[in-house]
Structures are given as C-alpha cells and as structure tokens.
Amino acid sequence: MPIQPTEKIWRNGKLIPWNEAQIHVLSHVVNYGSSVFEGVRCYAPNNSPAIFRAAEHAQRLLDSAKIYRMDHPYTREDIVQAMVDVCSVNGVFPSYIRPIILRGYGEIGVDPIGVPTDVYVANYPWGKYLGSGSIEDGVDVCISSWTRIAPNTLPAMAKSGANYMNSQLIKMEARANGYVEGIALDVNGYVSEGSGENLFIVRDGKLITAPLGNSVLPGITRSSIVQLAEDIGIKVVEQMIPREMLYISDEVFFTGTAAELTPIRSVDKVKIGAGKAGPITMSLQSEFFGILHGKKKDRHNWFTQVPVKQAVAV
Ligand code: PMP
C-alpha cells in the first residue's frame, strides 16, 4: 500500500513539513543500513486516540540505539512525547507510527563515529498488514529457505534497518511461492519468527513461543499476548520449537504491531488444527482486540492518550 502522507514529521525535536523530511543519498544510513526504528500503532478506542505501549516501544528504540552505539540526546519520555505530538498534530486516526534513529550525512567510511545521528518520528494511516480477512480467517505460510540472522552476526534484539534485508528475503520468497508470509528457522534449525512477526504455537492447551536466544525480536505484542494469556489462565512457556512441531500443533499464530494477532491455518500446506483460528487463538484475540478497540478495560495501562483538537478518521 503506498504511503499516505500526513502533514508533519518530528525531526530532532521540531515538527517539520512531511516533504522536508529528506536525506542525502550519501548519508551513512543509505549506504550501510545504519538505522534503528520502531513500528507503533495509534488506535482510537472509543473515539479517543491512544498509542499502544508507547513507553515499551520507545525503550526498545533506545535499546537498539545503545546496542549500535548511536548517540542522541533523547530519553524514553522524549520519544513518547514526540509520538504523541506527531499523532496529535496530524490528527489521523488510527495510524501507524514510525520512530527512526539514523546515521546521517557527514562521512562516508564504514566507521560511523563522527557521523551525525538524526531522530525522526512520522505517522500515517495503515491497514491490515497480512491482507483483509487475515485476522478472521488466518493465513497460509511456509518455512523459509532463508535462515534468520545468526547470533553474533546482526543482533536480533536490536530492531535495525539492516536486519530487514534478511526479512525482505524471507518475505519475497514466500510471496513468490504463493504464501502470505515465511517463517524463518534459526541457525540451528529451530523455529525463530516471521519476517516481521513473532510466532506462538498451542499444544495440549499450552502456549509456546521461542525464547530470545532463537534470534527473535523481543516483540511488544509478544509480551502483551503472554500477559493476556496469563490473565485468562493459559499456561505460557518459552521453549525451543523444532520445525516439525509446527505441523502437529493444535494452533499457530503470529503476533506483531503490524500483524496484530493473525492465525496461521497452514504451514507448508500442512493444515494446522481445523485449518482456522482455534479456541485459544480466539480467546486471546478477544482479549487483545477487546482492549485495542475499547471494548475491554485497558487493565494494564497500555494506552497513552493523544490530545486532539480535530480527528480525521481514516
Ligand atoms: N519480529 C520482527 C522481525 C519484527 O519486525 C516485528 C515487528 N516489529 C516483530 C517480531 C513483532 O514485534 P512487535 O510486536 O513489537 O511489533
């Protein structure tokens, strides 16, 4: 889906016009992928715009920057405020928020020390990531022939632009073969994650997800789902998942800011459970979307309100 521009983008503390948020082709980030970023959603529960888990996303952004030794002057609270400000000024709800810290224009050698760091926060409207009907009906996915980034190569705990070269390979191959998404195995052949989603399976009533050691991003939706499962009495374990366990699972689903909670109905054309969202997936969807859409109480204080003069519904 083409990006739909909004009015303003936050850059290094100031709101600037959308079209002025440009960078030079010889910027460090363009040549070497030196950026860290976030994907965050602003929902509009009960017509009152609010950002989902803003502080956790801001913290992961700062963590990613720290891993890559990117210096910048902003605190977690500053980043949260920037997200609120950009959502508020643009007045477009619901929306997807993209904070990004990048190495800009200065020197062109690989060594990034001395290259200025720029921080941006943009937001724009965005729909269902894995296609319409995916949340209700589930998606067909495959195991990728591409392996997830191995430990001690590109850090999987950092959400860096460069990691998404690997994600692009996974995604393109899956689509070329007629699937919506691919699941990558880690370097040892255990299930890691989708190109932009964490993965859960259900077996014998237990919810299982791969630990961070299997090269997964510490997903914020992942942690929300773990919390919601605990709330409704479902046992959750972090455990390495052999590939074949996917095929014999009762239920499998993706989680992510973009994918939200998307059931998987087949893996490599092997039908999962009844080939549709299973009962635990549906209970978790009901809890999760209940909170996101304001039908259930935000009992964990996951929302940060966005003050708005005039909202433009999209
Ligand atoms: N893994 C990868 C590789 C991702 O890009 C994402 C999306 N940020 C996720 C998992 C899910 O993370 P989150 O729930 O924080 O969006």
CSV table of C-alpha atoms and ligand atoms in Angstrom, one decimal:
chain,number,residue,atom,x,y,z
A,1,MET,CA,0.0,0.0,0.0
A,2,PRO,CA,1.5,3.4,-1.0
A,3,ILE,CA,2.3,5.7,2.0
A,4,GLN,CA,-0.4,8.3,2.6
A,5,PRO,CA,1.4,11.4,3.6
A,6,THR,CA,0.3,13.3,6.7
A,7,GLU,CA,1.2,17.0,7.5
A,8,LYS,CA,4.2,16.9,9.8
A,9,ILE,CA,7.1,14.8,10.8
A,10,TRP,CA,9.1,15.2,14.1
A,11,ARG,CA,12.8,15.7,13.4
A,12,ASN,CA,15.3,16.3,16.2
A,13,GLY,CA,12.8,18.0,18.4
A,14,LYS,CA,10.9,20.0,15.8
A,15,LEU,CA,7.8,19.4,13.8
A,16,ILE,CA,8.6,19.9,10.1
A,17,PRO,CA,6.5,19.6,6.9
A,18,TRP,CA,6.3,16.0,5.6
A,19,ASN,CA,8.1,16.8,2.3
A,20,GLU,CA,11.1,18.4,4.2
A,21,ALA,CA,12.0,15.1,5.9
A,22,GLN,CA,14.6,14.2,3.2
A,23,ILE,CA,18.1,12.9,3.5
A,24,HIS,CA,21.1,12.9,1.2
A,25,VAL,CA,21.9,9.8,-1.0
A,26,LEU,CA,25.4,9.7,0.6
A,27,SER,CA,24.0,9.5,4.1
A,28,HIS,CA,25.6,6.7,6.2
A,29,VAL,CA,22.2,5.0,6.5
A,30,VAL,CA,21.6,4.8,2.8
A,31,ASN,CA,24.9,3.1,2.2
A,32,TYR,CA,25.3,0.9,5.2
A,33,GLY,CA,21.8,0.4,6.6
A,34,SER,CA,22.7,2.2,9.8
A,35,SER,CA,19.3,2.9,11.4
A,36,VAL,CA,17.2,1.6,14.3
A,37,PHE,CA,13.5,2.1,14.2
A,38,GLU,CA,10.1,1.2,15.7
A,39,GLY,CA,6.6,0.4,14.4
A,40,VAL,CA,3.9,1.5,16.8
A,41,ARG,CA,0.2,1.8,16.4
A,42,CYS,CA,-2.1,4.6,17.5
A,43,TYR,CA,-5.6,3.2,17.9
A,44,ALA,CA,-8.8,5.1,18.6
A,45,PRO,CA,-10.6,3.1,21.3
A,46,ASN,CA,-14.0,4.8,22.0
A,47,ASN,CA,-13.1,7.5,19.5
A,48,SER,CA,-10.3,8.7,21.8
A,49,PRO,CA,-6.9,8.3,20.1
A,50,ALA,CA,-4.3,6.5,22.1
A,51,ILE,CA,-0.9,4.9,21.4
A,52,PHE,CA,-0.4,1.3,22.3
A,53,ARG,CA,2.5,0.6,24.6
A,54,ALA,CA,4.3,3.8,23.7
A,55,ALA,CA,6.9,3.6,26.5
A,56,GLU,CA,7.9,0.0,25.7
A,57,HIS,CA,8.4,0.9,22.0
A,58,ALA,CA,10.4,4.0,23.0
A,59,GLN,CA,12.5,1.8,25.3
A,60,ARG,CA,13.2,-0.8,22.6
A,61,LEU,CA,14.2,2.1,20.3
A,62,LEU,CA,16.7,3.3,22.8
A,63,ASP,CA,17.9,-0.2,23.5
A,64,SER,CA,18.5,-0.7,19.7
A,65,ALA,CA,20.4,2.6,19.5
A,66,LYS,CA,22.5,1.6,22.5
A,67,ILE,CA,23.5,-1.7,21.0
A,68,TYR,CA,24.7,0.1,17.9
A,69,ARG,CA,26.4,2.9,20.0
A,70,MET,CA,24.3,5.6,18.4
A,71,ASP,CA,24.5,8.8,20.4
A,72,HIS,CA,21.4,11.1,20.7
A,73,PRO,CA,20.1,13.3,23.4
A,74,TYR,CA,16.6,11.8,23.8
A,75,THR,CA,15.1,10.0,26.8
A,76,ARG,CA,12.3,7.4,26.6
A,77,GLU,CA,9.9,10.1,27.8
A,78,ASP,CA,11.1,12.5,24.9
A,79,ILE,CA,10.4,9.7,22.4
A,80,VAL,CA,6.9,9.0,23.8
A,81,GLN,CA,6.2,12.8,23.7
A,82,ALA,CA,7.4,13.0,20.1
A,83,MET,CA,5.0,10.2,19.2
A,84,VAL,CA,2.1,11.9,21.0
A,85,ASP,CA,2.9,15.3,19.3
A,86,VAL,CA,3.1,13.9,15.8
A,87,CYS,CA,-0.2,12.0,16.2
A,88,SER,CA,-1.8,15.0,17.8
A,89,VAL,CA,-0.7,17.5,15.1
A,90,ASN,CA,-1.5,15.2,12.2
A,91,GLY,CA,-4.9,14.2,13.6
A,92,VAL,CA,-5.1,11.0,11.6
A,93,PHE,CA,-6.6,8.0,13.5
A,94,PRO,CA,-5.9,5.2,13.6
A,95,SER,CA,-2.4,5.4,12.4
A,96,TYR,CA,1.0,3.6,12.3
A,97,ILE,CA,3.9,5.5,13.9
A,98,ARG,CA,7.5,5.1,12.7
A,99,PRO,CA,10.2,6.4,15.0
A,100,ILE,CA,13.7,6.1,13.5
A,101,ILE,CA,17.2,6.9,14.6
A,102,LEU,CA,19.7,7.0,11.7
A,103,ARG,CA,23.2,7.9,10.9
A,104,GLY,CA,23.1,10.9,8.6
A,105,TYR,CA,25.3,12.9,6.3
A,106,GLY,CA,28.9,13.5,7.3
A,107,GLU,CA,31.5,10.9,6.4
A,108,ILE,CA,31.2,8.0,4.0
A,109,GLY,CA,33.5,5.5,5.5
A,110,VAL,CA,32.1,2.5,7.3
A,111,ASP,CA,33.2,3.8,10.7
A,112,PRO,CA,30.2,5.7,12.0
A,113,ILE,CA,31.8,7.5,14.8
A,114,GLY,CA,31.6,11.2,14.0
A,115,VAL,CA,28.6,10.9,11.6
A,116,PRO,CA,25.6,12.9,12.9
A,117,THR,CA,22.7,11.0,14.3
A,118,ASP,CA,19.1,12.2,13.4
A,119,VAL,CA,15.9,11.2,15.1
A,120,TYR,CA,12.6,11.2,13.2
A,121,VAL,CA,9.1,10.3,14.2
A,122,ALA,CA,6.4,10.0,11.5
A,123,ASN,CA,2.9,8.7,11.4
A,124,TYR,CA,0.5,7.7,8.6
A,125,PRO,CA,-2.6,5.6,8.0
A,126,TRP,CA,-2.1,1.9,7.6
A,127,GLY,CA,-4.4,-1.1,7.3
A,128,LYS,CA,-4.3,-4.8,7.8
A,129,TYR,CA,-0.7,-6.0,7.2
A,130,LEU,CA,-1.3,-9.6,6.1
A,131,GLY,CA,-4.3,-8.8,3.9
A,132,SER,CA,-8.0,-8.3,4.5
A,133,GLY,CA,-9.7,-11.2,6.3
A,134,SER,CA,-6.3,-12.5,7.6
A,135,ILE,CA,-7.2,-11.8,11.2
A,136,GLU,CA,-10.5,-13.7,10.9
A,137,ASP,CA,-9.6,-16.5,8.5
A,138,GLY,CA,-5.9,-17.0,9.1
A,139,VAL,CA,-3.1,-17.1,6.6
A,140,ASP,CA,-1.1,-19.8,4.7
A,141,VAL,CA,2.6,-19.6,5.4
A,142,CYS,CA,5.8,-21.6,4.6
A,143,ILE,CA,9.1,-22.3,6.2
A,144,SER,CA,11.7,-20.0,4.5
A,145,SER,CA,14.8,-21.4,2.9
A,146,TRP,CA,16.4,-18.3,4.4
A,147,THR,CA,17.7,-18.6,7.9
A,148,ARG,CA,17.2,-15.9,10.5
A,149,ILE,CA,20.2,-13.7,11.3
A,150,ALA,CA,22.6,-15.9,13.4
A,151,PRO,CA,23.7,-14.9,16.9
A,152,ASN,CA,26.7,-12.6,16.9
A,153,THR,CA,26.2,-11.5,13.3
A,154,LEU,CA,23.5,-8.9,13.3
A,155,PRO,CA,21.9,-8.5,16.8
A,156,ALA,CA,18.3,-9.8,16.7
A,157,MET,CA,17.4,-7.9,19.8
A,158,ALA,CA,18.0,-4.6,18.0
A,159,LYS,CA,15.4,-3.5,15.6
A,160,SER,CA,17.8,-2.2,13.0
A,161,GLY,CA,17.2,-1.3,9.4
A,162,ALA,CA,19.9,-3.8,8.3
A,163,ASN,CA,18.0,-6.8,9.9
A,164,TYR,CA,15.2,-6.2,7.4
A,165,MET,CA,17.4,-7.2,4.4
A,166,ASN,CA,17.0,-10.7,5.9
A,167,SER,CA,13.3,-10.1,6.4
A,168,GLN,CA,12.9,-9.0,2.8
A,169,LEU,CA,14.5,-12.2,1.5
A,170,ILE,CA,12.1,-14.2,3.7
A,171,LYS,CA,9.0,-12.2,2.6
A,172,MET,CA,9.8,-12.1,-1.1
A,173,GLU,CA,10.5,-15.8,-1.3
A,174,ALA,CA,7.2,-16.6,0.5
A,175,ARG,CA,5.2,-14.4,-1.8
A,176,ALA,CA,6.9,-15.7,-4.9
A,177,ASN,CA,5.8,-19.2,-3.9
A,178,GLY,CA,2.2,-18.0,-3.2
A,179,TYR,CA,2.3,-17.7,0.6
A,180,VAL,CA,1.5,-14.6,2.6
A,181,GLU,CA,4.5,-14.9,4.9
A,182,GLY,CA,7.5,-17.0,5.7
A,183,ILE,CA,8.7,-18.4,9.0
A,184,ALA,CA,12.5,-18.4,9.4
A,185,LEU,CA,14.4,-21.0,11.3
A,186,ASP,CA,17.4,-20.0,13.4
A,187,VAL,CA,20.9,-21.0,12.6
A,188,ASN,CA,20.4,-24.3,14.4
A,189,GLY,CA,17.2,-25.2,12.6
A,190,TYR,CA,14.8,-24.2,15.4
A,191,VAL,CA,11.7,-22.0,14.7
A,192,SER,CA,12.6,-18.3,15.0
A,193,GLU,CA,10.0,-15.9,13.7
A,194,GLY,CA,8.3,-14.5,10.7
A,195,SER,CA,9.8,-11.7,8.6
A,196,GLY,CA,8.1,-9.2,10.8
A,197,GLU,CA,6.2,-11.2,13.4
A,198,ASN,CA,6.8,-13.4,16.5
A,199,LEU,CA,5.2,-16.8,16.5
A,200,PHE,CA,3.2,-18.8,19.0
A,201,ILE,CA,2.0,-22.4,19.0
A,202,VAL,CA,-0.6,-24.1,21.1
A,203,ARG,CA,-0.2,-27.7,22.0
A,204,ASP,CA,-2.2,-29.6,24.6
A,205,GLY,CA,-3.7,-26.3,25.9
A,206,LYS,CA,-0.2,-24.7,26.5
A,207,LEU,CA,1.0,-21.7,24.7
A,208,ILE,CA,4.6,-21.9,23.5
A,209,THR,CA,6.9,-19.3,22.0
A,210,ALA,CA,10.6,-19.3,21.1
A,211,PRO,CA,13.0,-17.7,23.6
A,212,LEU,CA,15.1,-14.7,22.7
A,213,GLY,CA,18.1,-17.0,22.1
A,214,ASN,CA,16.4,-18.3,18.9
A,215,SER,CA,17.1,-14.9,17.2
A,216,VAL,CA,13.7,-13.4,17.8
A,217,LEU,CA,12.9,-9.7,18.2
A,218,PRO,CA,11.6,-9.1,21.8
A,219,GLY,CA,8.2,-8.3,20.4
A,220,ILE,CA,5.9,-6.0,22.3
A,221,THR,CA,2.8,-7.7,21.0
A,222,ARG,CA,4.5,-11.0,22.1
A,223,SER,CA,4.8,-9.7,25.7
A,224,SER,CA,1.2,-8.4,25.6
A,225,ILE,CA,-0.1,-11.8,24.5
A,226,VAL,CA,1.9,-13.6,27.2
A,227,GLN,CA,0.4,-11.2,29.8
A,228,LEU,CA,-3.2,-11.7,28.4
A,229,ALA,CA,-2.7,-15.5,28.3
A,230,GLU,CA,-1.7,-15.4,32.0
A,231,ASP,CA,-4.7,-13.2,32.8
A,232,ILE,CA,-7.1,-15.8,31.4
A,233,GLY,CA,-5.3,-18.8,33.0
A,234,ILE,CA,-3.4,-20.2,29.9
A,235,LYS,CA,0.0,-21.6,30.7
A,236,VAL,CA,2.8,-20.0,28.7
A,237,VAL,CA,6.2,-21.4,28.2
A,238,GLU,CA,9.3,-20.1,26.3
A,239,GLN,CA,10.7,-23.2,24.7
A,240,MET,CA,12.7,-24.0,21.6
A,241,ILE,CA,10.4,-25.2,18.8
A,242,PRO,CA,11.6,-27.8,16.3
A,243,ARG,CA,10.2,-27.2,12.8
A,244,GLU,CA,8.1,-30.4,12.9
A,245,MET,CA,6.3,-29.2,16.0
A,246,LEU,CA,4.6,-26.6,13.9
A,247,TYR,CA,2.9,-29.2,11.7
A,248,ILE,CA,1.5,-31.1,14.6
A,249,SER,CA,0.4,-28.0,16.7
A,250,ASP,CA,-3.2,-27.5,17.6
A,251,GLU,CA,-2.9,-23.8,16.8
A,252,VAL,CA,-0.3,-21.5,15.4
A,253,PHE,CA,-0.4,-17.7,15.2
A,254,PHE,CA,1.7,-14.6,14.5
A,255,THR,CA,1.9,-11.5,16.7
A,256,GLY,CA,3.2,-8.1,15.8
A,257,THR,CA,2.3,-4.5,15.7
A,258,ALA,CA,1.6,-4.8,12.0
A,259,ALA,CA,0.1,-8.3,12.0
A,260,GLU,CA,-1.6,-7.8,15.4
A,261,LEU,CA,-2.8,-11.4,16.2
A,262,THR,CA,-3.1,-13.3,13.0
A,263,PRO,CA,-4.0,-17.0,13.0
A,264,ILE,CA,-1.9,-19.4,10.8
A,265,ARG,CA,-4.1,-22.0,9.1
A,266,SER,CA,-1.4,-23.9,7.3
A,267,VAL,CA,2.4,-24.3,7.2
A,268,ASP,CA,4.0,-25.7,4.1
A,269,LYS,CA,0.5,-26.7,3.0
A,270,VAL,CA,0.0,-28.8,6.2
A,271,LYS,CA,-3.3,-27.9,7.8
A,272,ILE,CA,-2.9,-26.7,11.3
A,273,GLY,CA,-5.7,-28.0,13.7
A,274,ALA,CA,-9.0,-27.4,12.0
A,275,GLY,CA,-7.5,-25.1,9.4
A,276,LYS,CA,-8.9,-22.0,11.0
A,277,ALA,CA,-8.4,-19.9,14.2
A,278,GLY,CA,-8.5,-22.3,17.2
A,279,PRO,CA,-10.2,-21.7,20.6
A,280,ILE,CA,-7.1,-20.4,22.4
A,281,THR,CA,-6.2,-18.1,19.5
A,282,MET,CA,-9.8,-16.8,19.5
A,283,SER,CA,-9.9,-16.2,23.3
A,284,LEU,CA,-6.6,-14.2,23.0
A,285,GLN,CA,-7.9,-12.3,20.0
A,286,SER,CA,-11.0,-11.4,22.0
A,287,GLU,CA,-8.9,-10.1,25.0
A,288,PHE,CA,-6.4,-8.3,22.7
A,289,PHE,CA,-8.8,-6.7,20.3
A,290,GLY,CA,-11.2,-6.0,23.1
A,291,ILE,CA,-8.6,-3.8,24.7
A,292,LEU,CA,-7.4,-2.3,21.4
A,293,HIS,CA,-10.9,-1.3,20.4
A,294,GLY,CA,-12.0,-0.1,23.8
A,295,LYS,CA,-14.5,-2.9,24.4
A,296,LYS,CA,-12.5,-4.2,27.4
A,297,LYS,CA,-10.8,-2.2,30.1
A,298,ASP,CA,-7.2,-1.2,29.5
A,299,ARG,CA,-6.3,-3.1,32.7
A,300,HIS,CA,-2.6,-3.0,32.2
A,301,ASN,CA,-2.5,0.8,31.3
A,302,TRP,CA,-1.1,0.0,27.9
A,303,PHE,CA,-2.5,3.1,26.2
A,304,THR,CA,-1.0,6.7,26.2
A,305,GLN,CA,-3.8,9.2,25.3
A,306,VAL,CA,-3.2,11.6,22.4
A,307,PRO,CA,-4.8,15.0,22.9
A,308,VAL,CA,-6.5,16.1,19.7
A,309,LYS,CA,-8.4,19.1,18.5
A,310,GLN,CA,-10.0,17.6,15.4
A,311,ALA,CA,-9.6,14.0,14.4
A,312,VAL,CA,-9.7,12.9,10.8
A,313,ALA,CA,-11.0,9.3,10.7
A,314,VAL,CA,-9.4,7.1,8.1
B,1,PMP,N1,9.9,-9.8,14.7
B,1,PMP,C1,10.2,-9.0,13.8
B,1,PMP,C2,11.4,-9.3,12.9
B,1,PMP,C3,9.5,-7.8,13.6
B,1,PMP,O1,9.9,-6.9,12.6
B,1,PMP,C4,8.4,-7.5,14.4
B,1,PMP,C5,7.7,-6.2,14.2
B,1,PMP,N2,8.3,-5.1,14.9
B,1,PMP,C6,8.1,-8.4,15.4
B,1,PMP,C7,8.8,-9.6,15.5
B,1,PMP,C8,7.0,-8.1,16.3
B,1,PMP,O2,7.3,-7.1,17.3
B,1,PMP,P1,6.2,-6.1,17.9
B,1,PMP,O3,5.2,-7.0,18.5
B,1,PMP,O4,7.0,-5.3,18.9
B,1,PMP,O5,5.7,-5.3,16.8
